[in-house]
mmCIF file of C-alpha atoms and ligand atoms in Angstrom:
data_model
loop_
_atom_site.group_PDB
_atom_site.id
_atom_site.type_symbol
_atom_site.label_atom_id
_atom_site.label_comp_id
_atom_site.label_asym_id
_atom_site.label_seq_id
_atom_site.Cartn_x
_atom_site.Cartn_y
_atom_site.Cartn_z
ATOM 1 C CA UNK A 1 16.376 25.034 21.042
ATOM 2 C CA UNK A 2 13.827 25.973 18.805
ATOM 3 C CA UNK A 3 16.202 27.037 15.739
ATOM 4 C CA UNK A 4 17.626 23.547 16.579
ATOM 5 C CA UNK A 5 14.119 21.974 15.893
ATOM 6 C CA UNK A 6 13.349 24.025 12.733
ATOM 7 C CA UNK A 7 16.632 22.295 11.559
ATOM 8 C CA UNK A 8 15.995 19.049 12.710
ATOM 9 C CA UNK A 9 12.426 19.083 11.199
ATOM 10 C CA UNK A 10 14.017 20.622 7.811
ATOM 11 C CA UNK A 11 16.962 18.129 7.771
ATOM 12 C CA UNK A 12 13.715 15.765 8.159
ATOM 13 C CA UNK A 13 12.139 16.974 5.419
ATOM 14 C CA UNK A 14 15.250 16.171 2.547
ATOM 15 C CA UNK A 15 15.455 13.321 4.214
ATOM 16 C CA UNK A 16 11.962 12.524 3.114
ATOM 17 C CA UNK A 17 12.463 13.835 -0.495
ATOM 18 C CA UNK A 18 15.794 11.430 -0.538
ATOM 19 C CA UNK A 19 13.524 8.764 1.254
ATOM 20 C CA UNK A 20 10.790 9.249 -2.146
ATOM 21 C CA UNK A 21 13.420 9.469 -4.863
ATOM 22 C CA UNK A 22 15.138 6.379 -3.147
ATOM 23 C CA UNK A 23 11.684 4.311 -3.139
ATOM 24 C CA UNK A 24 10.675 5.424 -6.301
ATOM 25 C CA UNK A 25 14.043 4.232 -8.073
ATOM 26 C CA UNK A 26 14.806 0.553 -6.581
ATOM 27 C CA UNK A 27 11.518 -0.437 -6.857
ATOM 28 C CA UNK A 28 11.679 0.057 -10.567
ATOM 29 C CA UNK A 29 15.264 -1.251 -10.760
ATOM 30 C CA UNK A 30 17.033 2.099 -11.947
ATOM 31 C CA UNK A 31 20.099 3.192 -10.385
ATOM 32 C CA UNK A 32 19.365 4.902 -6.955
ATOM 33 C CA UNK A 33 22.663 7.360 -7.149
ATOM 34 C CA UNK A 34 24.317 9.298 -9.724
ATOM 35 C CA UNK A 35 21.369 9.778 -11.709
ATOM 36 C CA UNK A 36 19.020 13.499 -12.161
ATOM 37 C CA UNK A 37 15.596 13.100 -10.825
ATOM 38 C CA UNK A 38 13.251 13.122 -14.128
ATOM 39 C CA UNK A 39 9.299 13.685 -14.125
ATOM 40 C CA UNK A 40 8.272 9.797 -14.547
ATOM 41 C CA UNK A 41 5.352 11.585 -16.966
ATOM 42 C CA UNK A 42 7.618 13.921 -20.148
ATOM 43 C CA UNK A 43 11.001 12.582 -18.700
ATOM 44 C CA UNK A 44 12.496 15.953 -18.249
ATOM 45 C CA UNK A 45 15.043 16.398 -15.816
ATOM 46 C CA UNK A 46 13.693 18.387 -13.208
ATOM 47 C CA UNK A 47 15.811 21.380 -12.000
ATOM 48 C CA UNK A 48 17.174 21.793 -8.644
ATOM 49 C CA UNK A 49 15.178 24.629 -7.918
ATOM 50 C CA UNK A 50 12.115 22.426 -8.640
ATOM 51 C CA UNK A 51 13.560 20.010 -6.233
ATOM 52 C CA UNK A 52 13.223 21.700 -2.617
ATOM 53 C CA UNK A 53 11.288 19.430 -0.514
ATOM 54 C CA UNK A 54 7.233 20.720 0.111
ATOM 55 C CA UNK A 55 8.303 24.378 -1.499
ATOM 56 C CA UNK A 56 8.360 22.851 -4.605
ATOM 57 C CA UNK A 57 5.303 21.445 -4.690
ATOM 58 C CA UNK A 58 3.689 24.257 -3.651
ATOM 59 C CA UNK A 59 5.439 26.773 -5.884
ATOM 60 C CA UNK A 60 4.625 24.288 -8.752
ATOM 61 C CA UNK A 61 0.833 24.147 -7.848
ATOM 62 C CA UNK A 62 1.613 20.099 -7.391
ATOM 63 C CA UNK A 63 2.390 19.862 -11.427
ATOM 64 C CA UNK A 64 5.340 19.108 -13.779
ATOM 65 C CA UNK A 65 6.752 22.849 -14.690
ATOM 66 C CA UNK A 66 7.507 21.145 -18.447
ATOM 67 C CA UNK A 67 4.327 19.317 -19.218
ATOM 68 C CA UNK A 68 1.727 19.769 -16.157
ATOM 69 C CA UNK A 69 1.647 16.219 -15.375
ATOM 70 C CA UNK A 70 -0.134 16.244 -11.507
ATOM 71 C CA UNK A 71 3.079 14.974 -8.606
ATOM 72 C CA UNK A 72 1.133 12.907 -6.332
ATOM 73 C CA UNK A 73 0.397 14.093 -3.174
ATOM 74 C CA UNK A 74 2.406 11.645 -1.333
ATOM 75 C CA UNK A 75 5.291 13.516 -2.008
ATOM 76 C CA UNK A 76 5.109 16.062 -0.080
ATOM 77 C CA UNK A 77 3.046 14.391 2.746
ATOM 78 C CA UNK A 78 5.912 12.197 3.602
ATOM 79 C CA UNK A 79 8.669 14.850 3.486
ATOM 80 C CA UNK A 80 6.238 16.511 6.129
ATOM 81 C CA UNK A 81 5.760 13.153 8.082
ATOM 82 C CA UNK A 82 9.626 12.659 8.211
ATOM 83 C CA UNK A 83 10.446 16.008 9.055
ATOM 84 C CA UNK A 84 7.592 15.650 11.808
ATOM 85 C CA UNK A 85 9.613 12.476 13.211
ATOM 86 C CA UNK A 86 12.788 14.157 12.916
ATOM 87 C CA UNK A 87 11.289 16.465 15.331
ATOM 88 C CA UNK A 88 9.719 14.468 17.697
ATOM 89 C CA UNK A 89 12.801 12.361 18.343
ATOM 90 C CA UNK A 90 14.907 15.308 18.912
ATOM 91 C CA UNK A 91 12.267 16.528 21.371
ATOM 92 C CA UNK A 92 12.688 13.005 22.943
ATOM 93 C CA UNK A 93 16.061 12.704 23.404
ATOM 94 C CA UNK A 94 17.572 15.782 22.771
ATOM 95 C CA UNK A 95 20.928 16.174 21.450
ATOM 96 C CA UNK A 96 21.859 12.744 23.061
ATOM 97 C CA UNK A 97 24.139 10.181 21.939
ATOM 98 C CA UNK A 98 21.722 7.638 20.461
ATOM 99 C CA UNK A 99 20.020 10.830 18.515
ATOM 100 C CA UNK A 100 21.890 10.073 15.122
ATOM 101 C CA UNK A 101 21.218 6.574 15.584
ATOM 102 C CA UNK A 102 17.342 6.854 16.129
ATOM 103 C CA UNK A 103 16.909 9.353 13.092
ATOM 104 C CA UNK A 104 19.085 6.420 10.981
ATOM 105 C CA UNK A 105 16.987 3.676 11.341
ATOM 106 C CA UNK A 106 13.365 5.324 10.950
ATOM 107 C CA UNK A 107 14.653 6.863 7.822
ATOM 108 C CA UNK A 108 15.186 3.069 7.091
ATOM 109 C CA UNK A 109 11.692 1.988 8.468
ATOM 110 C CA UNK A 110 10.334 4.774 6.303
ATOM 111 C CA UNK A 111 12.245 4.127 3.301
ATOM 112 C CA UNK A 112 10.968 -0.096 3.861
ATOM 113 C CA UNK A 113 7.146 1.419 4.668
ATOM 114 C CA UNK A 114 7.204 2.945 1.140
ATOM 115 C CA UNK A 115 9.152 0.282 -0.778
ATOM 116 C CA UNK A 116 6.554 -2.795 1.414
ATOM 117 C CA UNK A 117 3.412 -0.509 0.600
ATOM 118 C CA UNK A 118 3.717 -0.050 -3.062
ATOM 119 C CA UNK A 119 5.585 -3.208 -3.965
ATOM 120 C CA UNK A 120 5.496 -6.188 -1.310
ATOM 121 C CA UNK A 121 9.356 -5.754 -0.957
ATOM 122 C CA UNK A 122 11.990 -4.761 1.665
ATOM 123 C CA UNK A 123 15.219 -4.404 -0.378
ATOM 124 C CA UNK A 124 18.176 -6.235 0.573
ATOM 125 C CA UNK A 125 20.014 -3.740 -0.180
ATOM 126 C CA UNK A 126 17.772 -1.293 2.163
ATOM 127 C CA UNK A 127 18.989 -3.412 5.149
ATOM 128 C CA UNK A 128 22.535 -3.951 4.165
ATOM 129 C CA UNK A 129 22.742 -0.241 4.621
ATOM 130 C CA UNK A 130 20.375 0.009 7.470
ATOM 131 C CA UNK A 131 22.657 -2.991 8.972
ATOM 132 C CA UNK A 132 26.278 -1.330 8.362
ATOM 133 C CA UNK A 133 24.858 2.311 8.611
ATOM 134 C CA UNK A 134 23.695 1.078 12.252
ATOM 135 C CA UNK A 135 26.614 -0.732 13.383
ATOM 136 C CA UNK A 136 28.604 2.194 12.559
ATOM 137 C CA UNK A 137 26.758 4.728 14.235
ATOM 138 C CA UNK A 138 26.208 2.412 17.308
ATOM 139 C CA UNK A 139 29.732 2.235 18.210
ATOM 140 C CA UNK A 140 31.238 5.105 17.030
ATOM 141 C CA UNK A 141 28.401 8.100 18.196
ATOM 142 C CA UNK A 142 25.660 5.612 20.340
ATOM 143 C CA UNK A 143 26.602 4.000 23.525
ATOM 144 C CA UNK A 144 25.977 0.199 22.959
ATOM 145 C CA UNK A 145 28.461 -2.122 22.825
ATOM 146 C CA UNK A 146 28.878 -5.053 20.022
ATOM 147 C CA UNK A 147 27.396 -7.591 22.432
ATOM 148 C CA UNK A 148 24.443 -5.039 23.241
ATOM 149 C CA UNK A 149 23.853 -4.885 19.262
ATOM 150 C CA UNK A 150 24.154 -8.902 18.794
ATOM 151 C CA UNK A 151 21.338 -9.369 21.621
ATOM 152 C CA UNK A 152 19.273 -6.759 20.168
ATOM 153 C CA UNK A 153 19.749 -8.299 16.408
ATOM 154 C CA UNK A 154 18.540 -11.567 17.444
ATOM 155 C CA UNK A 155 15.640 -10.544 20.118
ATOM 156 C CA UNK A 156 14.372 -8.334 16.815
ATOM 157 C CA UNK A 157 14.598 -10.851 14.138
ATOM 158 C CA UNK A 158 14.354 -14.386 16.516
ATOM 159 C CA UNK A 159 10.177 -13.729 16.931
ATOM 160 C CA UNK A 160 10.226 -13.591 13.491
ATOM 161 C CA UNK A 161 12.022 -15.516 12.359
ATOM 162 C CA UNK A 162 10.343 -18.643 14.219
ATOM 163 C CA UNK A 163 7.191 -16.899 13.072
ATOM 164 C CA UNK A 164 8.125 -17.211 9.564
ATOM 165 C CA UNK A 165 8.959 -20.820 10.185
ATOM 166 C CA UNK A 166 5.990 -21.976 11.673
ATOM 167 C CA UNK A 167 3.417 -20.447 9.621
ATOM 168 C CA UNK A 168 5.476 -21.907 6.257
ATOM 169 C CA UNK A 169 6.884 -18.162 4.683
ATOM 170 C CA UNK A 170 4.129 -15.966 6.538
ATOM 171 C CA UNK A 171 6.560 -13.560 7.626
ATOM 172 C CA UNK A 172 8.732 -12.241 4.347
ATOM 173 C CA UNK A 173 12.485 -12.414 4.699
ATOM 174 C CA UNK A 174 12.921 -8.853 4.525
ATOM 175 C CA UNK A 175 10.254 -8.010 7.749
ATOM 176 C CA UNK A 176 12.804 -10.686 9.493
ATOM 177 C CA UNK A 177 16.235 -8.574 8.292
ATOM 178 C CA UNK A 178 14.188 -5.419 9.130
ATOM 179 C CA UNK A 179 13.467 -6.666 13.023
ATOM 180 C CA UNK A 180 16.853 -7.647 13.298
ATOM 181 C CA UNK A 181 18.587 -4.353 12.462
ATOM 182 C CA UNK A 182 15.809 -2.628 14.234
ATOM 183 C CA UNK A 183 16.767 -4.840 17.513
ATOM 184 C CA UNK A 184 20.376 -3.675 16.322
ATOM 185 C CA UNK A 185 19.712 -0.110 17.064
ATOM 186 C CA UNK A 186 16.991 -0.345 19.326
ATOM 187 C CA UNK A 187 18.439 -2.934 22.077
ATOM 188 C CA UNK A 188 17.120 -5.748 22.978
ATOM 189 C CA UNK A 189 14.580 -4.475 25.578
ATOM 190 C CA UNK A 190 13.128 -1.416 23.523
ATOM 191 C CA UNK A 191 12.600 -3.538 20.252
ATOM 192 C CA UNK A 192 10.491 -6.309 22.287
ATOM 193 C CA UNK A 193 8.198 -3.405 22.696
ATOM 194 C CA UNK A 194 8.149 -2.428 19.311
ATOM 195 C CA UNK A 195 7.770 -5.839 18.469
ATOM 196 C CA UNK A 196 4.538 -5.553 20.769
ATOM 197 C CA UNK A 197 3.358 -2.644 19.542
ATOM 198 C CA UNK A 198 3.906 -3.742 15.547
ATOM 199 C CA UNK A 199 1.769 -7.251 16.557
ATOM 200 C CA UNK A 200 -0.778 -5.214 17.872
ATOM 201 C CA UNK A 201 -1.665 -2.802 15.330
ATOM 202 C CA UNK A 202 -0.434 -4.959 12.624
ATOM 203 C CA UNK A 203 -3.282 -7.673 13.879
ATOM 204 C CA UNK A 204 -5.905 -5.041 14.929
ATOM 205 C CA UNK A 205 -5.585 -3.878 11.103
ATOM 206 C CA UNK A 206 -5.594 -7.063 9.614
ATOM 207 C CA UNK A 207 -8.729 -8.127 11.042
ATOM 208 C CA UNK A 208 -10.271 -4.642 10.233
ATOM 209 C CA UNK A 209 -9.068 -5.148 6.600
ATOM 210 C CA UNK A 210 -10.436 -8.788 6.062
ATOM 211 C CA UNK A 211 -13.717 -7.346 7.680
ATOM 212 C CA UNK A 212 -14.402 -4.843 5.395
ATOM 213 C CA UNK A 213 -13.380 -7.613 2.523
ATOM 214 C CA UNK A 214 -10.312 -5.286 1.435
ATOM 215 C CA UNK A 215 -8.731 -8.546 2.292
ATOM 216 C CA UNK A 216 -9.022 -12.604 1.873
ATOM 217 C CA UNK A 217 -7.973 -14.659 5.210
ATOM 218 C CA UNK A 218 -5.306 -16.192 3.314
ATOM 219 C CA UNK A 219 -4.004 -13.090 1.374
ATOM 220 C CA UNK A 220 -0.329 -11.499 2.224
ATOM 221 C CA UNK A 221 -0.421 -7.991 4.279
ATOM 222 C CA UNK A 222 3.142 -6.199 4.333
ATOM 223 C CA UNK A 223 4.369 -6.217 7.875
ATOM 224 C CA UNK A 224 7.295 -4.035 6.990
ATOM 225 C CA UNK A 225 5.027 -1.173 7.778
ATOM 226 C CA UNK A 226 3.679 -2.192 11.165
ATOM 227 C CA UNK A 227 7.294 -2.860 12.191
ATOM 228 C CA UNK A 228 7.233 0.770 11.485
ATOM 229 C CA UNK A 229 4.955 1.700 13.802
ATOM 230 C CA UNK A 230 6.133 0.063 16.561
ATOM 231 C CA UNK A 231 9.791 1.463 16.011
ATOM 232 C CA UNK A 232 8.432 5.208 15.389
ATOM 233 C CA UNK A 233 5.868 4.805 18.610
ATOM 234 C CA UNK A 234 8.621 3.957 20.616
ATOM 235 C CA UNK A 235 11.471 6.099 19.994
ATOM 236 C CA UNK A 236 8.673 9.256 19.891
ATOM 237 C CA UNK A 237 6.469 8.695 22.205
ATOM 238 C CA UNK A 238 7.309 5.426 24.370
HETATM 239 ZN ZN1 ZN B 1 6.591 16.364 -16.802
#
């Protein structure tokens, strides 16, 4: 049980340090695969001894080996916070059926957090593979059936979607995808929650945002991130 967990939560944390390199690379349009992770600072190709998630950055001192260059903190911060999720879904539902599925799609919903935070984008390509990755794992280790996964699709990405409609492009294209495969893995009943939940905190910020004036009424917030929320509460703690 709890060597189980200390692999779970270390599984979680290359996960993470995939999650970063992933970010990192499609947002600036360079290939995601097949490519040696360089420091974005003296372009050196950092060596895979320099590449161990957290251990790294702490043998390093949090700077480029070659020329000193500071790594940002968020590094390893979110290899901790997905290793930390990792853990508390495994604590949830054990070595279930649906466990592989629920790690899949918040390593999606993390990889769209950091991709929505830095650069108003959910990649398309992001939820092709969050899309086939979860229709896979859904019927060949979850227990939902392809009708199950169609509701679930369009109760995630239908609130959106008419959202999106209504307020003429408030909702991005990607947030409605990213409900939809969410729904997809989630089922229709447990993403209506998280759908909840995302409204919730997603408004509850907003307004706390605008009221500080780190935000105009009319100015865009990334919902990718509160859909997040809602998809990690629920699958953790709900
Ligand atoms: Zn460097």
């Amino acid at each position: 049980m709890k060597i189980l967990l200390f692999l779970i939560f270390t599984v979680g944390l290359i996960v993470g340090s995939f999650i970063n390199t992933y970010s990192y690379r499609i947002i600036r349009n360079k290939p995601v695969i097949w490519d040696r992770s360089r420091c974005p600072c003296c372009k050196e190709i950092i060596k895979p001894l320099d590449l161990i998630p957290v251990f790294s950055y702490i043998l390093l001192k949090g700077k480029c080996r070659q020329c000193a260059e500071k790594i940002g903190f968020r590094y390893p911060l979110s290899e901790i916070f997905v290793g930390l999720v990792f853990s508390a879904i495994y604590l949830k539902v054990g070595l279930g059926r649906e466990l592989l599925p629920y790690l899949f799609i918040s390593s999606v919903l993390t990889a769209a957090v950091f991709t929505d935070l830095e650069n108003m984008i959910i990649p398309n390509s992001l939820v092709f593979f969050g899309f086939w990755g979860g229709v896979i794992l859904k019927l060949f280790v979850g227990t939902a059936g392809v009708e199950d996964m169609l509701l679930g699709s369009i109760a995630g990405g239908m609130p959106l979607l008419l959202i999106g409609i209504l307020s003429r492009g408030g909702m991005g294209g990607g947030d409605i995808k990213l409900a939809a495969v969410m729904g997809l893995i989630l089922g229709w009943k447990l993403v209506l929650v998280a759908l909840f939940i995302s409204f919730c905190v997603g408004g509850l910020v907003g307004v706390m945002l605008v009221f500080f004036g780190l935000k105009g009424r009319k100015d865009c917030i990334p919902f990718g991130p509160f859909l997040a929320v809602g998809g990690h509460f629920l699958h953790t703690f709900g």
